[in-house]
Amino acid sequence: MATVLMIIAPEQFRDEELFDTRQELEKGGHKTVIAAMTKGVCHGARGGSATATLTLAEIEVEKYDAVVFVGGGGSRIYFTNSDALRIAKEMYGQGKVVAAICVAPVVLANAGLLKGKDATVFGSEVKGIESKGAKYTGAGVTVDTNIVTADGPKSAGLFGRKITELLRAHA
């Protein structure tokens, strides 16, 4: 069983991208931990809510096997956030699974992780990842080494399954 860190925005995270992905991860036997800019109840764009038990500043990457950056309009606050970029870089540097969905792959691009990698993202952010060297695939979900990217809420279930497959392969 792996422990997966799921990073959401305090406001306007995309509900399906958290809940559907988490469901797939937990179905695969993995534990999930939710973190955000601030601790407490976070509100989704579609009316759902989730409780963040950690702030990004408190995260020690050694404790996790994977990180998932959940999308939604609110996740743009992490595009240049130093803690978000640190977490992405450190997790990748330790060979752990790094994943992002919707607009959140921009965090990975800004952390330098997508240079020369196949990746996908929500349509409005294609230039944002390509400008950092990513090779945009246009697919619903793309896996390149230990990086998983997805384009949005309709791909959340498959996204969760692909992360689960990678975790199984890394076990």
Coordinates of N, CA and C in Angstrom, one line a residue, residues 62-170:
E62 N 9.5 12.6 1.9 CA 9.9 11.2 2.2 C 8.8 10.4 2.7
K63 N 7.7 11.0 3.2 CA 6.6 10.2 3.8 C 5.6 9.7 2.7
Y64 N 5.8 10.1 1.5 CA 4.8 9.8 0.4 C 5.4 9.1 -0.7
D65 N 4.6 8.3 -1.4 CA 5.1 7.5 -2.6 C 4.7 8.2 -3.9
A66 N 3.7 9.1 -3.8 CA 3.3 9.8 -5.0 C 2.7 11.1 -4.6
V67 N 2.6 12.1 -5.5 CA 1.9 13.3 -5.3 C 1.0 13.5 -6.5
V68 N -0.2 14.0 -6.2 CA -1.2 14.3 -7.2 C -1.6 15.8 -7.1
F69 N -1.3 16.6 -8.1 CA -1.8 18.0 -8.1 C -3.2 18.0 -8.8
V70 N -4.2 18.3 -8.0 CA -5.6 18.3 -8.5 C -5.8 19.7 -9.2
G71 N -6.6 19.6 -10.3 CA -6.8 20.8 -11.0 C -8.1 21.6 -10.6
G72 N -8.6 22.4 -11.5 CA -9.7 23.3 -11.2 C -9.1 24.7 -11.2
G73 N -9.9 25.7 -11.4 CA -9.4 27.1 -11.5 C -8.6 27.6 -10.4
G74 N -8.9 27.1 -9.2 CA -8.2 27.5 -8.0 C -6.8 27.0 -7.9
S75 N -6.5 25.9 -8.7 CA -5.1 25.4 -8.6 C -4.1 26.3 -9.3
R76 N -4.5 27.3 -9.9 CA -3.5 28.2 -10.5 C -2.7 28.9 -9.5
I77 N -3.1 28.9 -8.2 CA -2.3 29.5 -7.1 C -1.0 28.8 -6.9
Y78 N -0.9 27.5 -7.4 CA 0.3 26.7 -7.2 C 1.2 26.8 -8.4
F79 N 0.9 27.5 -9.5 CA 1.7 27.5 -10.7 C 3.1 28.0 -10.4
T80 N 3.3 29.0 -9.5 CA 4.6 29.5 -9.2 C 4.8 29.5 -7.7
N81 N 4.0 28.7 -6.9 CA 4.2 28.6 -5.5 C 5.5 27.8 -5.2
S82 N 6.3 28.4 -4.3 CA 7.6 27.8 -4.1 C 7.5 26.4 -3.4
D83 N 6.5 26.2 -2.5 CA 6.3 24.9 -1.9 C 5.8 23.9 -2.9
A84 N 4.9 24.3 -3.7 CA 4.4 23.3 -4.7 C 5.5 22.9 -5.7
L85 N 6.3 23.8 -6.1 CA 7.4 23.5 -7.0 C 8.5 22.6 -6.3
R86 N 8.7 22.9 -5.0 CA 9.7 22.1 -4.3 C 9.2 20.7 -4.1
I87 N 7.9 20.5 -3.8 CA 7.4 19.2 -3.6 C 7.5 18.4 -4.9
A88 N 7.1 19.0 -6.0 CA 7.1 18.3 -7.3 C 8.6 17.9 -7.7
K89 N 9.5 18.8 -7.5 CA 10.9 18.5 -7.8 C 11.5 17.5 -6.9
E90 N 11.2 17.5 -5.6 CA 11.8 16.6 -4.7 C 11.2 15.2 -4.9
M91 N 9.9 15.1 -5.2 CA 9.2 13.8 -5.4 C 9.8 13.2 -6.7
Y92 N 9.9 14.0 -7.7 CA 10.5 13.5 -9.0 C 11.9 13.0 -8.8
G93 N 12.7 13.9 -8.1 CA 14.1 13.6 -7.8 C 14.3 12.3 -7.0
Q94 N 13.3 11.9 -6.3 CA 13.4 10.7 -5.5 C 12.8 9.5 -6.2
G95 N 12.4 9.7 -7.5 CA 11.9 8.6 -8.3 C 10.5 8.2 -8.0
K96 N 9.7 9.1 -7.3 CA 8.4 8.8 -6.9 C 7.4 9.3 -8.1
V97 N 6.2 8.8 -8.0 CA 5.2 9.1 -9.0 C 4.7 10.6 -8.8
V98 N 4.7 11.3 -9.8 CA 4.3 12.7 -9.8 C 3.2 12.9 -10.9
A99 N 2.0 13.4 -10.4 CA 0.9 13.4 -11.3 C 0.2 14.8 -11.2
A100 N -0.5 15.2 -12.3 CA -1.2 16.4 -12.3 C -2.3 16.3 -13.3
I101 N -3.5 17.0 -13.0 CA -4.6 16.9 -13.9 C -5.2 18.3 -14.2
C102 N -5.8 18.5 -15.3 CA -6.5 19.7 -15.7 C -5.5 20.8 -16.0
V103 N -5.5 21.9 -15.3 CA -4.5 22.9 -15.5 C -3.3 22.7 -14.7
A104 N -3.3 21.8 -13.7 CA -2.2 21.6 -12.7 C -0.9 21.1 -13.4
P105 N -0.9 20.4 -14.6 CA 0.4 20.1 -15.2 C 1.3 21.3 -15.4
V106 N 0.8 22.5 -15.3 CA 1.6 23.7 -15.4 C 2.6 23.8 -14.2
V107 N 2.1 23.3 -13.1 CA 3.0 23.2 -11.9 C 4.2 22.4 -12.2
L108 N 4.0 21.2 -12.8 CA 5.1 20.3 -13.2 C 6.0 20.9 -14.2
A109 N 5.4 21.6 -15.2 CA 6.2 22.3 -16.2 C 7.0 23.4 -15.6
N110 N 6.4 24.2 -14.7 CA 7.2 25.3 -14.1 C 8.3 24.7 -13.1
A111 N 8.1 23.5 -12.7 CA 9.2 22.9 -11.8 C 10.3 22.3 -12.7
G112 N 10.1 22.3 -14.0 CA 11.1 21.8 -14.9 C 11.0 20.3 -15.2
L113 N 9.9 19.7 -14.8 CA 9.8 18.3 -14.9 C 9.3 17.8 -16.2
L114 N 8.7 18.7 -17.0 CA 8.1 18.2 -18.3 C 9.0 18.5 -19.5
K115 N 10.1 19.0 -19.3 CA 11.0 19.3 -20.4 C 11.4 18.0 -21.1
G116 N 11.0 17.9 -22.4 CA 11.3 16.8 -23.2 C 10.4 15.6 -23.0
K117 N 9.4 15.8 -22.1 CA 8.4 14.7 -21.8 C 7.1 14.9 -22.5
D118 N 6.5 13.7 -22.8 CA 5.1 13.7 -23.3 C 4.2 14.1 -22.2
A119 N 3.2 15.0 -22.4 CA 2.3 15.4 -21.4 C 1.0 15.9 -22.0
T120 N 0.0 15.9 -21.2 CA -1.3 16.5 -21.6 C -1.7 17.5 -20.5
V121 N -2.7 18.3 -20.9 CA -3.2 19.4 -20.0 C -4.5 19.9 -20.5
F122 N -5.3 20.6 -19.7 CA -6.5 21.2 -20.1 C -6.2 22.2 -21.2
G123 N -7.0 22.3 -22.2 CA -6.7 23.1 -23.5 C -6.2 24.5 -23.3
S124 N -6.7 25.2 -22.3 CA -6.3 26.6 -22.1 C -4.8 26.7 -21.7
E125 N -4.2 25.6 -21.3 CA -2.8 25.7 -20.8 C -1.8 25.0 -21.6
V126 N -2.2 24.6 -22.9 CA -1.2 23.9 -23.8 C 0.0 24.8 -23.9
K127 N -0.1 26.0 -24.2 CA 1.1 26.9 -24.4 C 2.0 27.0 -23.2
G128 N 1.3 26.9 -22.0 CA 2.0 27.0 -20.7 C 2.9 25.8 -20.5
I129 N 2.5 24.6 -21.0 CA 3.5 23.5 -20.8 C 4.4 23.4 -22.0
E130 N 4.0 23.7 -23.2 CA 4.9 23.7 -24.3 C 6.0 24.7 -24.2
S131 N 5.8 25.8 -23.6 CA 6.8 26.8 -23.4 C 7.9 26.4 -22.5
K132 N 7.6 25.4 -21.7 CA 8.6 24.8 -20.8 C 9.2 23.5 -21.3
G133 N 8.9 23.2 -22.6 CA 9.6 22.1 -23.2 C 8.8 20.8 -23.3
A134 N 7.5 20.8 -22.8 CA 6.7 19.6 -22.8 C 6.3 19.3 -24.3
K135 N 6.1 18.0 -24.6 CA 5.6 17.6 -25.9 C 4.1 17.3 -25.6
Y136 N 3.2 18.2 -26.0 CA 1.8 18.0 -25.8 C 1.2 16.9 -26.6
T137 N 0.5 16.0 -26.0 CA 0.0 14.8 -26.7 C -1.5 15.0 -27.1
G138 N -2.2 15.8 -26.4 CA -3.7 15.9 -26.7 C -4.5 14.8 -26.2
A139 N -3.9 13.8 -25.5 CA -4.6 12.6 -25.0 C -5.3 13.0 -23.7
G140 N -6.3 12.1 -23.3 CA -6.9 12.3 -22.0 C -6.0 12.1 -20.9
V141 N -5.1 11.1 -21.0 CA -4.1 10.8 -19.9 C -2.8 10.4 -20.6
T142 N -1.7 10.9 -20.2 CA -0.4 10.6 -20.7 C 0.5 10.2 -19.6
V143 N 1.3 9.1 -19.8 CA 2.3 8.6 -18.8 C 3.6 8.7 -19.5
D144 N 4.6 9.3 -18.9 CA 6.0 9.4 -19.4 C 6.9 9.2 -18.2
T145 N 7.6 8.1 -18.1 CA 8.4 7.6 -17.0 C 7.5 7.6 -15.8
N146 N 7.8 8.3 -14.7 CA 7.0 8.3 -13.5 C 6.1 9.5 -13.4
I147 N 5.8 10.2 -14.5 CA 4.9 11.4 -14.5 C 3.6 11.0 -15.3
V148 N 2.5 11.3 -14.6 CA 1.2 11.1 -15.2 C 0.5 12.5 -15.3
T149 N 0.0 12.8 -16.5 CA -0.8 14.0 -16.7 C -2.1 13.7 -17.3
A150 N -3.1 14.5 -17.0 CA -4.4 14.3 -17.5 C -5.1 15.7 -17.9
D151 N -6.0 15.6 -18.8 CA -6.6 16.9 -19.4 C -7.8 17.5 -18.6
G152 N -8.4 16.7 -17.7 CA -9.5 17.3 -17.0 C -10.4 16.3 -16.4
P153 N -11.6 16.7 -15.9 CA -12.5 15.9 -15.1 C -13.0 14.6 -15.7
K154 N -13.2 14.6 -17.0 CA -13.7 13.4 -17.7 C -12.6 12.3 -17.7
S155 N -11.4 12.7 -17.5 CA -10.3 11.7 -17.5 C -9.9 11.3 -16.1
A156 N -10.6 11.8 -15.1 CA -10.1 11.6 -13.7 C -10.1 10.1 -13.3
G157 N -11.0 9.3 -13.7 CA -11.0 7.9 -13.3 C -9.8 7.2 -13.9
L158 N -9.6 7.4 -15.2 CA -8.5 6.7 -15.9 C -7.2 7.2 -15.3
F159 N -7.1 8.5 -15.0 CA -5.9 9.1 -14.4 C -5.6 8.4 -13.1
G160 N -6.6 8.2 -12.2 CA -6.4 7.5 -11.0 C -5.9 6.0 -11.2
R161 N -6.5 5.4 -12.2 CA -6.1 4.0 -12.5 C -4.6 3.9 -13.0
K162 N -4.2 4.9 -13.8 CA -2.8 4.9 -14.3 C -1.8 5.2 -13.2
I163 N -2.2 6.1 -12.2 CA -1.3 6.3 -11.1 C -1.2 5.0 -10.3
T164 N -2.3 4.3 -10.1 CA -2.4 3.0 -9.3 C -1.4 2.0 -10.0
E165 N -1.5 1.9 -11.4 CA -0.6 1.0 -12.1 C 0.8 1.3 -11.9
L166 N 1.2 2.6 -11.9 CA 2.6 3.0 -11.7 C 3.0 2.7 -10.3
L167 N 2.2 2.9 -9.3 CA 2.5 2.6 -8.0 C 2.8 1.1 -7.8
R168 N 1.9 0.3 -8.5 CA 2.1 -1.2 -8.4 C 3.5 -1.5 -9.0
A169 N 3.8 -0.9 -10.1 CA 5.1 -1.2 -10.8 C 6.3 -0.8 -10.0
H170 N 6.1 0.3 -9.2 CA 7.2 0.8 -8.4 C 7.3 0.1 -7.0

